Short mmCIF file of C-alpha atoms in Angstrom, two decimals:
data_model
loop_
_atom_site.label_atom_id
_atom_site.label_comp_id
_atom_site.label_asym_id
_atom_site.label_seq_id
_atom_site.Cartn_x
_atom_site.Cartn_y
_atom_site.Cartn_z
CA MET S 1 11.14 -29.71 21.01
CA PRO S 2 7.80 -29.85 19.15
CA ALA S 3 4.96 -27.78 20.56
CA THR S 4 2.75 -29.63 23.03
CA PHE S 5 -0.16 -27.23 22.48
CA SER S 6 -2.60 -26.72 19.63
CA VAL S 7 -1.72 -23.91 17.21
CA ASP S 8 -5.14 -22.70 16.15
CA ARG S 9 -7.36 -19.61 16.18
CA ASN S 10 -8.10 -20.06 19.89
CA LEU S 11 -4.40 -19.62 20.66
CA PHE S 12 -4.58 -16.14 19.13
CA ASP S 13 -7.14 -15.07 21.75
CA GLU S 14 -4.94 -16.56 24.46
CA VAL S 15 -1.58 -14.99 23.59
CA MET S 16 -2.09 -12.05 21.21
CA VAL S 17 -3.07 -8.43 21.89
CA PRO S 18 -6.73 -8.17 20.78
CA ASN S 19 -6.33 -5.34 18.23
CA TYR S 20 -6.97 -7.79 15.38
CA SER S 21 -9.81 -10.21 14.76
CA PRO S 22 -8.33 -12.70 12.30
CA SER S 23 -10.18 -15.38 10.41
CA ALA S 24 -10.30 -18.91 11.79
CA VAL S 25 -8.40 -19.96 8.66
CA ILE S 26 -4.65 -20.24 9.22
CA PRO S 27 -2.75 -20.56 5.93
CA VAL S 28 0.42 -22.63 6.17
CA ARG S 29 1.79 -22.62 2.62
CA GLY S 30 1.34 -20.81 -0.66
CA LYS S 31 2.37 -21.11 -4.28
CA GLY S 32 1.59 -18.48 -6.87
CA SER S 33 -1.92 -17.18 -6.28
CA ARG S 34 -3.09 -20.13 -4.21
CA VAL S 35 -2.68 -20.90 -0.52
CA TRP S 36 -3.52 -23.90 1.67
CA ASP S 37 -4.63 -23.89 5.28
CA GLN S 38 -3.94 -26.25 8.18
CA GLN S 39 -6.57 -28.65 6.87
CA ASP S 40 -5.01 -28.49 3.38
CA ARG S 41 -7.98 -26.62 2.00
CA GLU S 42 -7.09 -24.51 -1.04
CA TYR S 43 -7.87 -20.81 -1.47
CA ILE S 44 -7.36 -18.44 -4.39
CA ASP S 45 -5.71 -15.22 -3.23
CA PHE S 46 -7.35 -12.04 -4.52
CA ALA S 47 -6.09 -10.12 -1.45
CA GLY S 48 -2.33 -10.22 -1.97
CA GLY S 49 -1.59 -9.59 1.69
CA ILE S 50 -3.20 -6.13 1.17
CA ALA S 51 -1.31 -5.31 -2.04
CA VAL S 52 1.97 -6.72 -0.70
CA ASN S 53 2.44 -10.03 -2.50
CA CYS S 54 3.00 -8.47 -5.92
CA LEU S 55 4.44 -11.72 -7.29
CA GLY S 56 2.23 -14.11 -5.37
CA HIS S 57 3.56 -16.64 -2.90
CA CYS S 58 7.03 -18.19 -3.04
CA HIS S 59 7.97 -16.66 -6.39
CA PRO S 60 11.21 -18.33 -7.53
CA ALA S 61 13.07 -15.02 -7.97
CA LEU S 62 12.30 -13.98 -4.40
CA VAL S 63 13.00 -17.39 -2.91
CA THR S 64 16.36 -17.53 -4.68
CA ALA S 65 17.32 -14.02 -3.59
CA LEU S 66 16.45 -14.76 0.03
CA GLN S 67 18.26 -18.09 0.06
CA GLN S 68 21.41 -16.67 -1.51
CA GLN S 69 21.54 -13.60 0.74
CA SER S 70 20.79 -15.68 3.85
CA GLU S 71 24.11 -17.42 3.35
CA LYS S 72 26.04 -14.14 2.98
CA ILE S 73 25.12 -11.49 5.56
CA TRP S 74 21.89 -10.70 7.40
CA HIS S 75 22.38 -7.49 9.34
CA LEU S 76 25.01 -4.83 9.88
CA SER S 77 23.38 -1.64 11.25
CA ASN S 78 23.77 1.67 9.49
CA VAL S 79 27.24 2.20 10.91
CA MET S 80 28.07 0.45 7.64
CA THR S 81 26.30 0.17 4.30
CA ASN S 82 25.84 -3.00 2.28
CA GLU S 83 25.74 -4.11 -1.34
CA PRO S 84 22.03 -5.08 -1.66
CA ALA S 85 20.95 -1.70 -0.23
CA LEU S 86 23.18 0.20 -2.61
CA ARG S 87 22.06 -1.83 -5.63
CA LEU S 88 18.38 -1.37 -4.78
CA ALA S 89 18.81 2.37 -4.15
CA LYS S 90 20.59 2.77 -7.48
CA LYS S 91 17.74 1.01 -9.31
CA LEU S 92 15.10 3.12 -7.55
CA VAL S 93 16.95 6.30 -8.48
CA ASP S 94 17.58 5.21 -12.07
CA ASN S 95 13.91 4.37 -12.65
CA THR S 96 12.14 7.27 -10.94
CA PHE S 97 12.37 11.06 -10.53
CA ALA S 98 14.36 10.58 -7.35
CA GLU S 99 18.03 11.16 -6.64
CA LYS S 100 18.23 9.95 -3.05
CA VAL S 101 16.74 7.04 -1.06
CA PHE S 102 16.12 6.38 2.64
CA PHE S 103 15.26 2.82 3.64
CA ALA S 104 12.83 1.85 6.39
CA ASN S 105 10.84 -1.26 7.31
CA SER S 106 7.27 -0.30 6.46
CA GLY S 107 4.99 2.20 4.81
CA ALA S 108 4.33 3.99 8.09
CA GLU S 109 8.04 4.43 8.72
CA SER S 110 8.60 5.65 5.17
CA ASN S 111 5.85 8.23 5.65
CA GLU S 112 7.21 9.19 9.06
CA ALA S 113 10.54 9.92 7.39
CA ALA S 114 8.82 11.89 4.61
CA PHE S 115 6.86 14.07 7.05
CA LYS S 116 9.91 14.70 9.23
CA LEU S 117 11.97 15.60 6.16
CA ALA S 118 9.28 18.02 4.92
CA ARG S 119 9.19 19.75 8.29
CA ARG S 120 12.99 19.91 8.51
CA TRP S 121 13.28 21.24 4.94
CA ALA S 122 10.71 23.94 5.66
CA LEU S 123 12.36 24.95 8.93
CA GLU S 124 15.81 25.30 7.41
CA VAL S 125 14.77 26.89 4.11
CA HIS S 126 11.77 29.02 5.10
CA GLY S 127 11.69 29.30 8.90
CA GLU S 128 9.75 27.81 11.79
CA GLU S 129 6.40 29.35 10.81
CA LYS S 130 6.17 27.05 7.78
CA SER S 131 5.14 23.79 9.44
CA GLN S 132 1.58 23.00 8.35
CA ILE S 133 0.97 19.60 6.73
CA ILE S 134 -2.22 19.20 4.69
CA ALA S 135 -3.53 15.72 3.89
CA PHE S 136 -6.93 14.48 2.74
CA LYS S 137 -9.99 13.13 4.50
CA GLN S 138 -10.28 9.34 4.29
CA GLY S 139 -6.57 9.14 3.54
CA PHE S 140 -4.38 6.53 5.18
CA HIS S 141 -0.67 6.92 5.84
CA GLY S 142 0.22 4.43 8.56
CA ARG S 143 -0.26 3.69 12.24
CA THR S 144 2.47 5.63 14.02
CA PHE S 145 1.00 8.54 15.95
CA PHE S 146 2.34 11.09 13.47
CA THR S 147 1.24 9.20 10.36
CA VAL S 148 -2.16 8.21 11.72
CA THR S 149 -2.81 11.86 12.60
CA VAL S 150 -1.85 12.96 9.08
CA GLY S 151 -4.19 10.23 7.81
CA GLY S 152 -7.70 11.56 7.43
CA GLN S 153 -9.64 9.02 9.51
CA THR S 154 -10.11 10.14 13.10
CA SER S 155 -11.38 6.70 14.13
CA TYR S 156 -7.76 5.55 13.88
CA SER S 157 -6.17 8.52 15.66
CA ASP S 158 -8.66 9.36 18.42
CA GLY S 159 -8.22 8.00 21.92
CA PHE S 160 -4.45 8.27 22.33
CA GLY S 161 -4.13 11.70 23.92
CA PRO S 162 -2.95 14.98 22.39
CA LYS S 163 -2.16 14.65 18.70
CA PRO S 164 0.76 16.10 16.75
CA GLY S 165 -0.22 19.62 15.75
CA ASP S 166 -0.41 21.79 12.65
CA ILE S 167 -2.09 19.13 10.50
CA ALA S 168 -5.16 19.91 8.39
CA HIS S 169 -7.37 17.86 6.10
CA ALA S 170 -8.93 18.82 2.77
CA GLU S 171 -11.40 16.82 0.69
CA TYR S 172 -9.97 14.50 -1.95
CA ASN S 173 -10.86 15.54 -5.51
CA ASN S 174 -11.99 18.95 -4.24
CA LEU S 175 -9.44 21.58 -5.24
CA ASP S 176 -11.40 24.42 -3.62
CA SER S 177 -11.17 22.58 -0.32
CA LEU S 178 -7.37 22.55 -0.59
CA LYS S 179 -7.25 26.18 -1.72
CA ALA S 180 -9.10 27.20 1.44
CA LEU S 181 -6.40 25.63 3.64
CA ILE S 182 -3.09 26.07 1.84
CA SER S 183 -0.88 29.09 2.48
CA ASP S 184 2.74 30.13 2.71
CA LYS S 185 2.74 28.40 6.12
CA THR S 186 2.11 25.01 4.49
CA CYS S 187 5.25 22.89 4.29
CA ALA S 188 3.75 19.86 2.55
CA VAL S 189 0.65 18.42 0.95
CA VAL S 190 0.41 14.66 1.37
CA MET S 191 -1.75 12.52 -0.89
CA GLU S 192 -2.26 9.04 -2.23
CA PRO S 193 -2.36 9.03 -6.06
CA LEU S 194 -5.35 6.74 -5.58
CA GLN S 195 -6.97 6.49 -2.16
CA GLY S 196 -6.78 2.88 -1.03
CA GLU S 197 -8.19 2.40 2.48
CA GLY S 198 -10.42 5.41 1.82
CA GLY S 199 -12.45 3.60 -0.82
CA ILE S 200 -10.39 2.99 -4.00
CA VAL S 201 -10.88 6.57 -5.19
CA SER S 202 -8.94 7.76 -8.25
CA PRO S 203 -7.97 11.42 -8.55
CA THR S 204 -9.31 13.46 -11.41
CA ASP S 205 -6.74 14.87 -13.80
CA GLU S 206 -7.74 18.40 -12.87
CA PHE S 207 -7.38 17.66 -9.16
CA VAL S 208 -3.96 16.04 -9.13
CA LYS S 209 -2.47 18.69 -11.44
CA GLY S 210 -4.14 21.40 -9.40
CA VAL S 211 -2.59 20.05 -6.21
CA ARG S 212 0.84 20.21 -7.82
CA GLN S 213 0.24 23.79 -8.95
CA LEU S 214 -0.96 24.91 -5.51
CA CYS S 215 2.13 23.36 -3.93
CA ASP S 216 4.34 25.27 -6.35
CA GLU S 217 2.51 28.54 -5.74
CA ASN S 218 2.86 28.19 -1.96
CA ASN S 219 6.40 26.76 -1.83
CA ALA S 220 5.09 23.53 -0.34
CA LEU S 221 6.40 20.03 -1.03
CA LEU S 222 4.12 17.48 -2.68
CA VAL S 223 4.41 14.10 -0.97
CA PHE S 224 2.97 11.08 -2.77
CA ASP S 225 2.18 8.11 -0.54
CA GLU S 226 2.65 5.23 -2.99
CA VAL S 227 2.79 2.54 -0.33
CA GLN S 228 -0.21 0.79 -1.86
CA THR S 229 -0.15 2.12 -5.43
CA GLY S 230 3.56 1.64 -6.14
CA VAL S 231 5.63 -1.13 -7.72
CA GLY S 232 3.28 -1.96 -10.58
CA ARG S 233 -0.05 -2.06 -8.77
CA LEU S 234 -1.76 0.42 -11.11
CA GLY S 235 0.00 -0.71 -14.27
CA GLU S 236 2.87 1.79 -14.01
CA LEU S 237 6.05 1.24 -12.01
CA TYR S 238 4.79 4.08 -9.80
CA ALA S 239 1.37 5.69 -10.12
CA TYR S 240 2.71 9.22 -10.54
CA MET S 241 4.09 8.13 -13.91
CA GLY S 242 0.56 7.76 -15.26
CA LEU S 243 -0.65 11.08 -13.88
CA ASP S 244 1.83 13.44 -15.54
CA VAL S 245 2.62 14.88 -12.10
CA THR S 246 5.92 14.48 -10.27
CA PRO S 247 6.04 14.67 -6.47
CA ASP S 248 8.91 16.06 -4.41
CA ILE S 249 8.91 13.08 -2.05
CA LEU S 250 7.52 9.58 -2.69
CA THR S 251 7.06 6.77 -0.21
CA THR S 252 6.98 3.10 -1.16
CA ALA S 253 6.64 -0.16 0.77
CA LYS S 254 4.17 -3.09 0.60
CA ALA S 255 4.93 -4.57 -2.86
CA LEU S 256 8.51 -3.27 -2.78
CA GLY S 257 9.58 -6.38 -0.88
CA GLY S 258 7.04 -8.76 -2.38
CA GLY S 259 6.21 -9.94 1.15
CA PHE S 260 9.48 -9.20 2.95
CA PRO S 261 9.14 -6.10 5.17
CA ILE S 262 10.80 -3.05 3.63
CA GLY S 263 9.93 0.56 2.89
CA ALA S 264 11.67 3.48 1.25
CA MET S 265 11.40 7.24 0.94
CA LEU S 266 12.53 8.74 -2.36
CA THR S 267 13.35 12.39 -2.96
CA THR S 268 15.71 14.84 -4.63
CA THR S 269 19.26 15.72 -3.58
CA GLU S 270 18.25 19.30 -2.77
CA ILE S 271 15.52 18.20 -0.36
CA ALA S 272 17.38 15.18 1.02
CA LYS S 273 20.32 17.28 2.24
CA HIS S 274 18.18 18.49 5.15
CA LEU S 275 18.29 15.06 6.80
CA LYS S 276 21.85 15.57 8.01
CA ILE S 277 23.79 12.95 9.94
CA GLY S 278 21.92 12.05 13.11
CA THR S 279 18.59 13.70 12.24
CA HIS S 280 16.82 10.43 11.42
CA GLY S 281 17.56 6.73 11.38
CA SER S 282 16.35 3.14 11.42
CA THR S 283 17.99 0.10 13.00
CA TYR S 284 16.80 -2.30 10.31
CA GLY S 285 16.39 0.17 7.44
CA GLY S 286 18.48 -1.02 4.50
CA ASN S 287 18.79 -4.50 5.96
CA PRO S 288 20.70 -6.75 3.49
CA LEU S 289 18.10 -9.53 3.54
CA ALA S 290 15.22 -7.14 2.88
CA CYS S 291 17.07 -5.24 0.18
CA ALA S 292 18.16 -8.42 -1.62
CA VAL S 293 14.57 -9.67 -1.80
CA ALA S 294 13.27 -6.22 -2.75
CA GLU S 295 15.84 -5.95 -5.54
CA ALA S 296 14.59 -9.21 -7.00
CA ALA S 297 10.97 -8.07 -6.69
CA PHE S 298 11.73 -4.69 -8.24
CA ASP S 299 13.67 -6.22 -11.13
CA THR S 300 10.84 -8.64 -11.85
CA VAL S 301 8.05 -6.04 -11.75
CA ASN S 302 10.01 -3.37 -13.64
CA ASP S 303 9.29 -5.06 -16.95
CA ALA S 304 7.20 -3.60 -19.76
CA GLN S 305 5.46 -6.87 -20.51
CA LEU S 306 4.55 -7.52 -16.87
CA LEU S 307 3.23 -3.98 -16.41
CA ALA S 308 1.15 -4.21 -19.60
CA GLY S 309 -0.23 -7.49 -18.27
CA VAL S 310 -1.53 -5.71 -15.16
CA ASN S 311 -4.02 -3.73 -17.25
CA GLU S 312 -5.03 -6.82 -19.24
CA LYS S 313 -5.77 -8.69 -16.02
CA ALA S 314 -7.64 -5.66 -14.69
CA GLN S 315 -9.96 -5.78 -17.71
CA GLN S 316 -10.69 -9.43 -16.98
CA TYR S 317 -11.58 -8.55 -13.37
CA VAL S 318 -13.83 -5.65 -14.31
CA ALA S 319 -15.63 -7.65 -17.00
CA GLY S 320 -16.13 -10.54 -14.59
CA LEU S 321 -17.41 -8.33 -11.78
CA ASN S 322 -19.79 -6.54 -14.14
CA ALA S 323 -21.11 -9.91 -15.32
CA ILE S 324 -21.72 -10.97 -11.72
CA ASN S 325 -23.45 -7.68 -11.03
CA ALA S 326 -25.69 -8.08 -14.08
CA LYS S 327 -27.04 -11.25 -12.47
CA TYR S 328 -27.26 -10.19 -8.85
CA GLN S 329 -27.44 -6.36 -8.73
CA VAL S 330 -25.25 -5.87 -5.66
CA PHE S 331 -22.77 -3.20 -6.83
CA SER S 332 -23.34 0.44 -7.66
CA GLU S 333 -19.89 0.83 -9.23
CA ILE S 334 -16.68 -1.03 -10.06
CA ARG S 335 -13.80 1.40 -9.66
CA GLY S 336 -10.06 1.64 -9.29
CA LYS S 337 -7.12 1.25 -11.61
CA GLY S 338 -4.84 -1.63 -12.54
CA LEU S 339 -5.05 -4.40 -9.97
CA LEU S 340 -6.41 -2.24 -7.17
CA ILE S 341 -10.13 -2.65 -7.72
CA GLY S 342 -13.12 -1.73 -5.58
CA ALA S 343 -16.60 -3.18 -5.95
CA VAL S 344 -18.90 -0.64 -4.28
CA LEU S 345 -21.99 -2.16 -2.69
CA ASN S 346 -25.30 -0.53 -3.63
CA ASP S 347 -27.90 0.82 -1.22
CA SER S 348 -29.40 -2.62 -0.58
CA TYR S 349 -26.11 -3.97 0.78
CA GLN S 350 -24.58 -0.96 2.53
CA GLY S 351 -22.30 -1.87 5.44
CA LYS S 352 -22.09 -5.54 4.45
CA ALA S 353 -18.65 -5.74 2.81
CA LYS S 354 -17.38 -7.99 5.62
CA ASP S 355 -20.26 -10.38 4.95
CA PHE S 356 -19.09 -10.72 1.35
CA LEU S 357 -15.50 -11.24 2.52
CA ASN S 358 -16.59 -14.04 4.86
CA ALA S 359 -18.80 -15.63 2.22
CA ALA S 360 -15.89 -15.56 -0.23
CA MET S 361 -13.64 -17.25 2.31
CA SER S 362 -16.24 -19.99 2.69
CA GLU S 363 -16.04 -20.52 -1.09
CA GLY S 364 -12.23 -20.74 -1.05
CA LEU S 365 -11.44 -17.17 -2.05
CA MET S 366 -9.51 -14.46 -0.19
CA VAL S 367 -10.65 -10.86 -0.78
CA LEU S 368 -10.36 -7.56 1.11
CA VAL S 369 -12.60 -4.70 2.14
CA ALA S 370 -12.02 -0.92 1.96
CA GLY S 371 -14.44 0.41 4.52
CA ALA S 372 -17.78 -1.14 5.35
CA SER S 373 -19.29 -1.03 1.86
CA ILE S 374 -16.49 -1.75 -0.62
CA ILE S 375 -14.96 -5.11 -1.52
CA ARG S 376 -11.34 -4.65 -2.52
CA PHE S 377 -9.22 -6.80 -4.82
CA ALA S 378 -5.41 -6.52 -4.83
CA PRO S 379 -4.09 -9.80 -6.25
CA SER S 380 -0.66 -10.77 -7.48
CA LEU S 381 0.42 -8.79 -10.53
CA VAL S 382 1.24 -12.10 -12.24
CA ILE S 383 -1.90 -14.02 -11.29
CA PRO S 384 -2.73 -16.39 -14.16
CA SER S 385 -5.87 -15.75 -16.17
CA GLU S 386 -7.28 -19.14 -15.16
CA ASP S 387 -6.89 -18.25 -11.46
CA ILE S 388 -8.80 -15.02 -12.07
CA SER S 389 -11.58 -16.96 -13.81
CA GLU S 390 -11.78 -19.60 -11.08
CA GLY S 391 -11.63 -16.96 -8.34
CA LEU S 392 -14.43 -14.95 -9.94
CA ALA S 393 -16.52 -18.11 -10.20
CA ARG S 394 -16.02 -18.65 -6.46
CA PHE S 395 -16.83 -15.00 -5.81
CA GLU S 396 -20.06 -15.37 -7.76
CA GLN S 397 -21.01 -18.30 -5.52
CA ALA S 398 -20.31 -16.09 -2.49
CA VAL S 399 -22.44 -13.27 -3.89
CA ALA S 400 -25.24 -15.72 -4.66
CA SER S 401 -25.14 -17.08 -1.12
CA ILE S 402 -25.72 -13.61 0.32
CA VAL S 403 -28.34 -12.51 -2.20
CA ASN S 404 -30.29 -15.76 -1.71
CA GLN S 405 -30.22 -15.68 2.10
#
């Protein structure tokens, strides 16, 4: 029977837990880098579902994969394996440093698996004293209690009782800060190869190579959280490939499924063997539907021409944002890499990133924030040049509306 009630923003307040505060706009369909709301108003998508929709909305390859798999088999449980999971795992292994894959449903779950594996590896190889995990301030690794505690933002982890222990935080891009904490009791150092939620901060070459060296010197595993940076976002299949540093464990999600929930943890055979039968699991991890869609997304993104196009599109964004800034003087810096770009608000507009987001929405453009003073852009990797131009024109109107208030 059709609903006899109105499906609008007010219904959210009535039936949903209030941990989100969504926009009044409710998109109902999308195609490429454009979406339409309930009133059929069009928006250009520079947000990408927070770096998830790597191929935009309703990409034919993903639609076809989902339709075809939906008529075969949906779910089995991990009492059995399935063809899409095995095909996807093989492609992940063949195209990265990794030799083994564990599938989950999200970035948080992939990180949870990585942290548990690191602890188990350290326990079995070095003993129970080697349990410290070091991450970085302003880092973000998910919302489970373990991952949010490893993440370096206490505003997300405070208020839920005693936290998981033996976790420390160094300063990103500060090697001395890490040196002061790391020891032979450290089992893993966890880092994003570009901090996303923490402000679109790229690592220096000295820093990322220094982290790898310190891990080696202290027999600690290096875990790269590539949930946001992976699957083409920075112009490489995975960001580590452009840093000349190889992690021991890598986590991937978001763009891996192109919008269908899936995550994965990648590692070596030697490390993976410590997750013996029964030590970890996931009801939906390796789900045939998710893996079929992710395989199509991975195949599409893992293309030299597409990846080269990411950096070309990034140049168009940076040039456009700099041109806007030349007129309106609102940004102190445009930073990031590939199609993960941050426009940092200057002193006159500190704390007003959400105002710019709302103004953009009013102009028919979807953007993101990364903290209170950075506007974040994470569009489709295949967004057409004309959509970038039109979106930037709308963004300029939004900027003008705030500057001229």
